[in-house]
Amino acid sequence: MSAPLTPPPPPHGHSPHGAWQPPSAGQVAAASTGGSTGPGPAGSTGHGGHTGYGWYEQDGPGMRTELREAAVTAVAVALGGVLLGVLWWWLAPRVPLMGDVVGDNWVVYLKDTEGEQAIGVDGTFTLLALGLGAVSALAVFLVRRRGGVPLVVALGVGGLLGALLAWRLGVWLGPAQDVVAHAKDVGKGTTFDAPLKLSAKGALLAWPLAGLVVHLGLTALFGPRDPDPCPPAAPHVPRWPDGGAPGA
């Protein structure tokens, strides 16, 4: 008479195909204390706490350092307005004027009524501001290879202050503002240059807008990438109770 061929059931009612493993002594001790045997994610301690460099760690140098760097950036960019003002005064076309005497009064009028020199003055300022905005954004990116709200705000504010400084400096370096007195000095019928004037005040926004756009593009293309907060989990391999893998 032969014995039955049915294998005995696995111990404790667990299926032989499950992933159950007998707990080790360290796991039992950790379960009794309510903690874990090793450091958890992001620097957690063995008792469920978190160290100062874990989940509560701040990204970057800190807000105080970022504000200090942003202030230095804004001042440095604004000082570039001196260069813009000098270039505008040097490269902008001159608007010719003439003076005449009508009765007992001096009258100043345009020598070339169909000329486009006045438009060229605004266009020169706009093009120079766009170029310096791109250069300032590139310089800021090369010095600080990361973004951040304080740095971006400093770049925009510094560009606007630089444009204002360039505008006032160019007007100050240009011809005299009192055209009637200038006409009297040069004499009747003599051509002289009109004061440097920015008619389109929207050109003042060319520098900050160009700086923000270029810096955003550089940061998106070449800036540092944030690490993946959720790395892919390792595939689960079922184990036999004795620690071996199925089919091994």
PDB file of C-alpha atoms in Angstrom:
ATOM      1  CA  MET A   1       0.000   0.000   0.000  1.00  0.00           C
ATOM      2  CA  SER A   2       1.615   3.268  -1.109  1.00  0.00           C
ATOM      3  CA  ALA A   3       1.553   6.639   0.727  1.00  0.00           C
ATOM      4  CA  PRO A   4      -0.490   9.536  -0.701  1.00  0.00           C
ATOM      5  CA  LEU A   5       1.348  11.722  -3.258  1.00  0.00           C
ATOM      6  CA  THR A   6      -0.209  15.016  -2.084  1.00  0.00           C
ATOM      7  CA  PRO A   7       2.570  17.269  -0.577  1.00  0.00           C
ATOM      8  CA  PRO A   8       1.994  18.580   2.889  1.00  0.00           C
ATOM      9  CA  PRO A   9       0.768  22.177   3.184  1.00  0.00           C
ATOM     10  CA  PRO A  10       3.408  24.862   3.809  1.00  0.00           C
ATOM     11  CA  PRO A  11       4.003  25.874   7.419  1.00  0.00           C
ATOM     12  CA  HIS A  12       1.797  28.538   9.041  1.00  0.00           C
ATOM     13  CA  GLY A  13      -0.628  28.444   6.128  1.00  0.00           C
ATOM     14  CA  HIS A  14       1.522  30.617   3.731  1.00  0.00           C
ATOM     15  CA  SER A  15       1.582  29.795   0.037  1.00  0.00           C
ATOM     16  CA  PRO A  16       4.930  28.575  -1.312  1.00  0.00           C
ATOM     17  CA  HIS A  17       4.567  31.053  -4.161  1.00  0.00           C
ATOM     18  CA  GLY A  18       4.239  34.137  -1.902  1.00  0.00           C
ATOM     19  CA  ALA A  19       6.938  36.639  -1.041  1.00  0.00           C
ATOM     20  CA  TRP A  20       6.843  35.812   2.673  1.00  0.00           C
ATOM     21  CA  GLN A  21      10.136  35.584   4.487  1.00  0.00           C
ATOM     22  CA  PRO A  22      10.621  34.908   8.162  1.00  0.00           C
ATOM     23  CA  PRO A  23      11.427  38.181   9.989  1.00  0.00           C
ATOM     24  CA  SER A  24      14.963  38.621  11.196  1.00  0.00           C
ATOM     25  CA  ALA A  25      15.910  39.468  14.746  1.00  0.00           C
ATOM     26  CA  GLY A  26      16.752  43.063  13.814  1.00  0.00           C
ATOM     27  CA  GLN A  27      13.355  43.607  12.209  1.00  0.00           C
ATOM     28  CA  VAL A  28      11.602  42.221  15.275  1.00  0.00           C
ATOM     29  CA  ALA A  29      13.577  44.573  17.526  1.00  0.00           C
ATOM     30  CA  ALA A  30      12.815  47.553  15.281  1.00  0.00           C
ATOM     31  CA  ALA A  31       9.118  46.700  15.228  1.00  0.00           C
ATOM     32  CA  SER A  32       9.058  46.523  19.016  1.00  0.00           C
ATOM     33  CA  THR A  33      10.583  50.035  19.325  1.00  0.00           C
ATOM     34  CA  GLY A  34       8.431  51.544  16.532  1.00  0.00           C
ATOM     35  CA  GLY A  35      11.478  52.670  14.478  1.00  0.00           C
ATOM     36  CA  SER A  36      13.519  51.341  11.578  1.00  0.00           C
ATOM     37  CA  THR A  37      16.908  49.652  11.475  1.00  0.00           C
ATOM     38  CA  GLY A  38      18.453  52.013   8.908  1.00  0.00           C
ATOM     39  CA  PRO A  39      18.154  55.563   7.772  1.00  0.00           C
ATOM     40  CA  GLY A  40      14.901  56.293   5.963  1.00  0.00           C
ATOM     41  CA  PRO A  41      14.415  58.493   2.940  1.00  0.00           C
ATOM     42  CA  ALA A  42      15.895  61.975   2.970  1.00  0.00           C
ATOM     43  CA  GLY A  43      17.989  61.389   6.097  1.00  0.00           C
ATOM     44  CA  SER A  44      15.310  60.043   8.490  1.00  0.00           C
ATOM     45  CA  THR A  45      16.555  58.581  11.777  1.00  0.00           C
ATOM     46  CA  GLY A  46      15.960  55.127  13.133  1.00  0.00           C
ATOM     47  CA  HIS A  47      13.102  56.300  15.371  1.00  0.00           C
ATOM     48  CA  GLY A  48      10.972  57.890  12.663  1.00  0.00           C
ATOM     49  CA  GLY A  49      12.510  61.392  13.106  1.00  0.00           C
ATOM     50  CA  HIS A  50      14.235  63.502  10.495  1.00  0.00           C
ATOM     51  CA  THR A  51      17.622  65.161  10.610  1.00  0.00           C
ATOM     52  CA  GLY A  52      18.302  68.759   9.535  1.00  0.00           C
ATOM     53  CA  TYR A  53      19.625  67.640   6.149  1.00  0.00           C
ATOM     54  CA  GLY A  54      16.626  65.506   5.214  1.00  0.00           C
ATOM     55  CA  TRP A  55      13.174  66.553   4.129  1.00  0.00           C
ATOM     56  CA  TYR A  56      13.630  69.944   5.755  1.00  0.00           C
ATOM     57  CA  GLU A  57      16.797  70.795   3.822  1.00  0.00           C
ATOM     58  CA  GLN A  58      16.563  74.013   1.819  1.00  0.00           C
ATOM     59  CA  ASP A  59      17.510  74.027  -1.854  1.00  0.00           C
ATOM     60  CA  GLY A  60      20.165  76.551  -2.814  1.00  0.00           C
ATOM     61  CA  PRO A  61      22.188  78.932  -0.668  1.00  0.00           C
ATOM     62  CA  GLY A  62      19.305  80.292   1.408  1.00  0.00           C
ATOM     63  CA  MET A  63      16.995  83.272   1.088  1.00  0.00           C
ATOM     64  CA  ARG A  64      19.334  85.754   2.780  1.00  0.00           C
ATOM     65  CA  THR A  65      22.201  84.890   0.452  1.00  0.00           C
ATOM     66  CA  GLU A  66      19.909  85.011  -2.594  1.00  0.00           C
ATOM     67  CA  LEU A  67      18.670  88.483  -1.624  1.00  0.00           C
ATOM     68  CA  ARG A  68      22.215  89.726  -1.159  1.00  0.00           C
ATOM     69  CA  GLU A  69      23.261  88.350  -4.533  1.00  0.00           C
ATOM     70  CA  ALA A  70      20.147  89.844  -6.134  1.00  0.00           C
ATOM     71  CA  ALA A  71      20.961  93.301  -4.735  1.00  0.00           C
ATOM     72  CA  VAL A  72      24.514  93.115  -6.102  1.00  0.00           C
ATOM     73  CA  THR A  73      23.167  91.960  -9.469  1.00  0.00           C
ATOM     74  CA  ALA A  74      20.658  94.822  -9.682  1.00  0.00           C
ATOM     75  CA  VAL A  75      23.328  97.430  -8.922  1.00  0.00           C
ATOM     76  CA  ALA A  76      25.807  95.936 -11.400  1.00  0.00           C
ATOM     77  CA  VAL A  77      23.222  95.785 -14.190  1.00  0.00           C
ATOM     78  CA  ALA A  78      22.008  99.323 -13.475  1.00  0.00           C
ATOM     79  CA  LEU A  79      25.561 100.676 -13.749  1.00  0.00           C
ATOM     80  CA  GLY A  80      25.620  99.345 -17.292  1.00  0.00           C
ATOM     81  CA  GLY A  81      23.289 102.227 -18.100  1.00  0.00           C
ATOM     82  CA  VAL A  82      26.346 104.475 -18.209  1.00  0.00           C
ATOM     83  CA  LEU A  83      27.601 102.560 -21.239  1.00  0.00           C
ATOM     84  CA  LEU A  84      24.181 102.668 -22.880  1.00  0.00           C
ATOM     85  CA  GLY A  85      23.901 106.414 -22.341  1.00  0.00           C
ATOM     86  CA  VAL A  86      27.305 107.110 -23.866  1.00  0.00           C
ATOM     87  CA  LEU A  87      26.629 104.869 -26.858  1.00  0.00           C
ATOM     88  CA  TRP A  88      23.240 106.465 -27.437  1.00  0.00           C
ATOM     89  CA  TRP A  89      24.703 109.957 -27.354  1.00  0.00           C
ATOM     90  CA  TRP A  90      27.494 108.906 -29.714  1.00  0.00           C
ATOM     91  CA  LEU A  91      25.498 106.852 -32.244  1.00  0.00           C
ATOM     92  CA  ALA A  92      22.096 108.543 -32.334  1.00  0.00           C
ATOM     93  CA  PRO A  93      21.416 110.637 -35.465  1.00  0.00           C
ATOM     94  CA  ARG A  94      21.330 114.395 -35.066  1.00  0.00           C
ATOM     95  CA  VAL A  95      18.151 116.362 -35.689  1.00  0.00           C
ATOM     96  CA  PRO A  96      19.043 119.649 -37.478  1.00  0.00           C
ATOM     97  CA  LEU A  97      17.344 122.853 -36.362  1.00  0.00           C
ATOM     98  CA  MET A  98      17.450 126.461 -37.558  1.00  0.00           C
ATOM     99  CA  GLY A  99      16.609 129.726 -35.898  1.00  0.00           C
ATOM    100  CA  ASP A 100      14.975 132.799 -37.376  1.00  0.00           C
ATOM    101  CA  VAL A 101      13.679 136.114 -36.162  1.00  0.00           C
ATOM    102  CA  VAL A 102      10.012 136.923 -36.730  1.00  0.00           C
ATOM    103  CA  GLY A 103       9.331 140.454 -35.583  1.00  0.00           C
ATOM    104  CA  ASP A 104      11.040 140.707 -32.229  1.00  0.00           C
ATOM    105  CA  ASN A 105      10.858 137.000 -31.383  1.00  0.00           C
ATOM    106  CA  TRP A 106      13.136 134.079 -32.196  1.00  0.00           C
ATOM    107  CA  VAL A 107      11.569 131.047 -33.844  1.00  0.00           C
ATOM    108  CA  VAL A 108      13.202 127.622 -34.028  1.00  0.00           C
ATOM    109  CA  TYR A 109      12.067 125.065 -36.594  1.00  0.00           C
ATOM    110  CA  LEU A 110      13.222 121.846 -38.238  1.00  0.00           C
ATOM    111  CA  LYS A 111      15.557 122.291 -41.155  1.00  0.00           C
ATOM    112  CA  ASP A 112      14.365 119.068 -42.770  1.00  0.00           C
ATOM    113  CA  THR A 113      10.658 118.701 -42.087  1.00  0.00           C
ATOM    114  CA  GLU A 114      10.498 115.322 -43.807  1.00  0.00           C
ATOM    115  CA  GLY A 115      13.550 113.863 -42.112  1.00  0.00           C
ATOM    116  CA  GLU A 116      13.379 110.737 -39.974  1.00  0.00           C
ATOM    117  CA  GLN A 117      16.201 111.588 -37.598  1.00  0.00           C
ATOM    118  CA  ALA A 118      13.833 111.810 -34.615  1.00  0.00           C
ATOM    119  CA  ILE A 119      12.621 108.265 -35.233  1.00  0.00           C
ATOM    120  CA  GLY A 120      16.221 107.158 -35.591  1.00  0.00           C
ATOM    121  CA  VAL A 121      17.018 108.534 -32.139  1.00  0.00           C
ATOM    122  CA  ASP A 122      14.367 106.302 -30.524  1.00  0.00           C
ATOM    123  CA  GLY A 123      15.330 103.341 -32.700  1.00  0.00           C
ATOM    124  CA  THR A 124      18.997 103.641 -31.758  1.00  0.00           C
ATOM    125  CA  PHE A 125      18.165 103.660 -28.067  1.00  0.00           C
ATOM    126  CA  THR A 126      15.882 100.638 -28.456  1.00  0.00           C
ATOM    127  CA  LEU A 127      18.413  98.555 -30.381  1.00  0.00           C
ATOM    128  CA  LEU A 128      21.226  99.372 -27.985  1.00  0.00           C
ATOM    129  CA  ALA A 129      19.000  98.559 -24.999  1.00  0.00           C
ATOM    130  CA  LEU A 130      18.032  95.206 -26.500  1.00  0.00           C
ATOM    131  CA  GLY A 131      21.684  94.337 -27.078  1.00  0.00           C
ATOM    132  CA  LEU A 132      22.780  95.323 -23.583  1.00  0.00           C
ATOM    133  CA  GLY A 133      19.823  93.472 -22.110  1.00  0.00           C
ATOM    134  CA  ALA A 134      20.950  90.270 -23.808  1.00  0.00           C
ATOM    135  CA  VAL A 135      24.568  90.815 -22.738  1.00  0.00           C
ATOM    136  CA  SER A 136      23.608  91.491 -19.121  1.00  0.00           C
ATOM    137  CA  ALA A 137      21.433  88.367 -19.028  1.00  0.00           C
ATOM    138  CA  LEU A 138      24.312  86.277 -20.412  1.00  0.00           C
ATOM    139  CA  ALA A 139      26.726  87.719 -17.857  1.00  0.00           C
ATOM    140  CA  VAL A 140      24.352  87.041 -14.971  1.00  0.00           C
ATOM    141  CA  PHE A 141      23.795  83.482 -16.158  1.00  0.00           C
ATOM    142  CA  LEU A 142      27.530  82.804 -16.470  1.00  0.00           C
ATOM    143  CA  VAL A 143      28.173  84.142 -12.968  1.00  0.00           C
ATOM    144  CA  ARG A 144      25.122  82.518 -11.341  1.00  0.00           C
ATOM    145  CA  ARG A 145      24.194  79.371 -13.214  1.00  0.00           C
ATOM    146  CA  ARG A 146      20.789  79.061 -11.635  1.00  0.00           C
ATOM    147  CA  GLY A 147      17.486  80.880 -11.680  1.00  0.00           C
ATOM    148  CA  GLY A 148      15.417  81.955  -8.723  1.00  0.00           C
ATOM    149  CA  VAL A 149      12.831  84.643  -8.211  1.00  0.00           C
ATOM    150  CA  PRO A 150      15.183  87.154  -6.488  1.00  0.00           C
ATOM    151  CA  LEU A 151      17.763  86.907  -9.257  1.00  0.00           C
ATOM    152  CA  VAL A 152      15.190  87.319 -12.030  1.00  0.00           C
ATOM    153  CA  VAL A 153      13.571  90.293 -10.291  1.00  0.00           C
ATOM    154  CA  ALA A 154      17.002  91.882  -9.795  1.00  0.00           C
ATOM    155  CA  LEU A 155      17.772  91.452 -13.484  1.00  0.00           C
ATOM    156  CA  GLY A 156      14.534  93.168 -14.496  1.00  0.00           C
ATOM    157  CA  VAL A 157      14.827  95.993 -11.954  1.00  0.00           C
ATOM    158  CA  GLY A 158      18.480  96.555 -12.789  1.00  0.00           C
ATOM    159  CA  GLY A 159      17.682  96.715 -16.504  1.00  0.00           C
ATOM    160  CA  LEU A 160      14.943  99.290 -15.937  1.00  0.00           C
ATOM    161  CA  LEU A 161      17.184 101.437 -13.725  1.00  0.00           C
ATOM    162  CA  GLY A 162      19.972 101.155 -16.283  1.00  0.00           C
ATOM    163  CA  ALA A 163      17.662 102.316 -19.063  1.00  0.00           C
ATOM    164  CA  LEU A 164      16.551 105.307 -16.994  1.00  0.00           C
ATOM    165  CA  LEU A 165      20.153 106.177 -16.190  1.00  0.00           C
ATOM    166  CA  ALA A 166      21.118 105.907 -19.866  1.00  0.00           C
ATOM    167  CA  TRP A 167      18.245 108.141 -20.921  1.00  0.00           C
ATOM    168  CA  ARG A 168      19.113 110.929 -18.498  1.00  0.00           C
ATOM    169  CA  LEU A 169      22.844 110.622 -19.157  1.00  0.00           C
ATOM    170  CA  GLY A 170      22.374 110.811 -22.920  1.00  0.00           C
ATOM    171  CA  VAL A 171      20.195 113.908 -22.592  1.00  0.00           C
ATOM    172  CA  TRP A 172      22.785 115.497 -20.316  1.00  0.00           C
ATOM    173  CA  LEU A 173      25.659 114.739 -22.704  1.00  0.00           C
ATOM    174  CA  GLY A 174      23.720 115.902 -25.757  1.00  0.00           C
ATOM    175  CA  PRO A 175      23.168 119.446 -27.046  1.00  0.00           C
ATOM    176  CA  ALA A 176      21.714 122.162 -24.838  1.00  0.00           C
ATOM    177  CA  GLN A 177      18.057 121.932 -23.950  1.00  0.00           C
ATOM    178  CA  ASP A 178      17.322 125.639 -24.434  1.00  0.00           C
ATOM    179  CA  VAL A 179      16.985 125.724 -28.219  1.00  0.00           C
ATOM    180  CA  VAL A 180      16.119 129.438 -28.371  1.00  0.00           C
ATOM    181  CA  ALA A 181      19.271 130.428 -26.508  1.00  0.00           C
ATOM    182  CA  HIS A 182      21.262 128.047 -28.688  1.00  0.00           C
ATOM    183  CA  ALA A 183      19.781 129.614 -31.827  1.00  0.00           C
ATOM    184  CA  LYS A 184      20.748 133.088 -30.577  1.00  0.00           C
ATOM    185  CA  ASP A 185      24.280 131.890 -29.888  1.00  0.00           C
ATOM    186  CA  VAL A 186      24.850 130.417 -33.361  1.00  0.00           C
ATOM    187  CA  GLY A 187      23.005 133.178 -35.204  1.00  0.00           C
ATOM    188  CA  LYS A 188      20.079 133.500 -37.558  1.00  0.00           C
ATOM    189  CA  GLY A 189      19.831 130.871 -40.298  1.00  0.00           C
ATOM    190  CA  THR A 190      22.596 128.690 -38.828  1.00  0.00           C
ATOM    191  CA  THR A 191      21.981 124.971 -38.448  1.00  0.00           C
ATOM    192  CA  PHE A 192      22.505 123.382 -35.032  1.00  0.00           C
ATOM    193  CA  ASP A 193      21.623 120.064 -33.397  1.00  0.00           C
ATOM    194  CA  ALA A 194      18.444 119.562 -31.463  1.00  0.00           C
ATOM    195  CA  PRO A 195      18.610 118.244 -27.903  1.00  0.00           C
ATOM    196  CA  LEU A 196      18.740 114.483 -27.526  1.00  0.00           C
ATOM    197  CA  LYS A 197      15.183 113.400 -26.780  1.00  0.00           C
ATOM    198  CA  LEU A 198      13.500 110.029 -26.243  1.00  0.00           C
ATOM    199  CA  SER A 199      10.006 110.434 -27.636  1.00  0.00           C
ATOM    200  CA  ALA A 200       8.914 106.780 -27.251  1.00  0.00           C
ATOM    201  CA  LYS A 201       9.146 106.151 -23.510  1.00  0.00           C
ATOM    202  CA  GLY A 202       8.281 102.489 -24.100  1.00  0.00           C
ATOM    203  CA  ALA A 203      11.883 102.044 -25.284  1.00  0.00           C
ATOM    204  CA  LEU A 204      12.860 102.096 -21.602  1.00  0.00           C
ATOM    205  CA  LEU A 205      11.364  98.606 -21.264  1.00  0.00           C
ATOM    206  CA  ALA A 206      13.531  97.130 -24.013  1.00  0.00           C
ATOM    207  CA  TRP A 207      16.453  96.392 -21.689  1.00  0.00           C
ATOM    208  CA  PRO A 208      14.557  94.591 -18.881  1.00  0.00           C
ATOM    209  CA  LEU A 209      12.385  92.624 -21.292  1.00  0.00           C
ATOM    210  CA  ALA A 210      15.353  91.470 -23.365  1.00  0.00           C
ATOM    211  CA  GLY A 211      17.246  90.520 -20.222  1.00  0.00           C
ATOM    212  CA  LEU A 212      14.399  88.466 -18.798  1.00  0.00           C
ATOM    213  CA  VAL A 213      13.704  86.643 -22.059  1.00  0.00           C
ATOM    214  CA  VAL A 214      17.356  85.784 -22.708  1.00  0.00           C
ATOM    215  CA  HIS A 215      17.983  84.695 -19.130  1.00  0.00           C
ATOM    216  CA  LEU A 216      14.882  82.509 -19.180  1.00  0.00           C
ATOM    217  CA  GLY A 217      16.005  80.862 -22.398  1.00  0.00           C
ATOM    218  CA  LEU A 218      19.542  80.251 -21.119  1.00  0.00           C
ATOM    219  CA  THR A 219      18.252  78.795 -17.867  1.00  0.00           C
ATOM    220  CA  ALA A 220      15.840  76.508 -19.700  1.00  0.00           C
ATOM    221  CA  LEU A 221      18.517  75.270 -22.108  1.00  0.00           C
ATOM    222  CA  PHE A 222      21.674  75.134 -20.011  1.00  0.00           C
ATOM    223  CA  GLY A 223      20.572  75.531 -16.395  1.00  0.00           C
ATOM    224  CA  PRO A 224      20.931  72.775 -13.772  1.00  0.00           C
ATOM    225  CA  ARG A 225      18.201  70.167 -13.675  1.00  0.00           C
ATOM    226  CA  ASP A 226      16.396  69.215 -10.479  1.00  0.00           C
ATOM    227  CA  PRO A 227      16.822  65.578  -9.435  1.00  0.00           C
ATOM    228  CA  ASP A 228      13.876  63.233  -9.863  1.00  0.00           C
ATOM    229  CA  PRO A 229      12.013  63.278  -6.520  1.00  0.00           C
ATOM    230  CA  CYS A 230      10.549  59.796  -7.105  1.00  0.00           C
ATOM    231  CA  PRO A 231      13.158  57.418  -8.573  1.00  0.00           C
ATOM    232  CA  PRO A 232      11.762  54.240 -10.139  1.00  0.00           C
ATOM    233  CA  ALA A 233      11.431  51.412  -7.669  1.00  0.00           C
ATOM    234  CA  ALA A 234      13.405  48.204  -8.166  1.00  0.00           C
ATOM    235  CA  PRO A 235      11.371  45.303  -9.573  1.00  0.00           C
ATOM    236  CA  HIS A 236      10.040  42.942  -6.932  1.00  0.00           C
ATOM    237  CA  VAL A 237      11.422  39.402  -7.056  1.00  0.00           C
ATOM    238  CA  PRO A 238       9.379  36.778  -5.145  1.00  0.00           C
ATOM    239  CA  ARG A 239      11.331  34.602  -2.760  1.00  0.00           C
ATOM    240  CA  TRP A 240      10.825  31.163  -1.290  1.00  0.00           C
ATOM    241  CA  PRO A 241      10.774  30.867   2.490  1.00  0.00           C
ATOM    242  CA  ASP A 242      14.350  29.562   2.414  1.00  0.00           C
ATOM    243  CA  GLY A 243      15.596  32.744   0.604  1.00  0.00           C
ATOM    244  CA  GLY A 244      15.907  31.287  -2.890  1.00  0.00           C
ATOM    245  CA  ALA A 245      14.229  32.647  -5.987  1.00  0.00           C
ATOM    246  CA  PRO A 246      11.593  30.591  -7.803  1.00  0.00           C
ATOM    247  CA  GLY A 247      12.967  28.568 -10.656  1.00  0.00           C
ATOM    248  CA  ALA A 248      16.553  28.830  -9.372  1.00  0.00           C
TER     249      ALA A 248
END
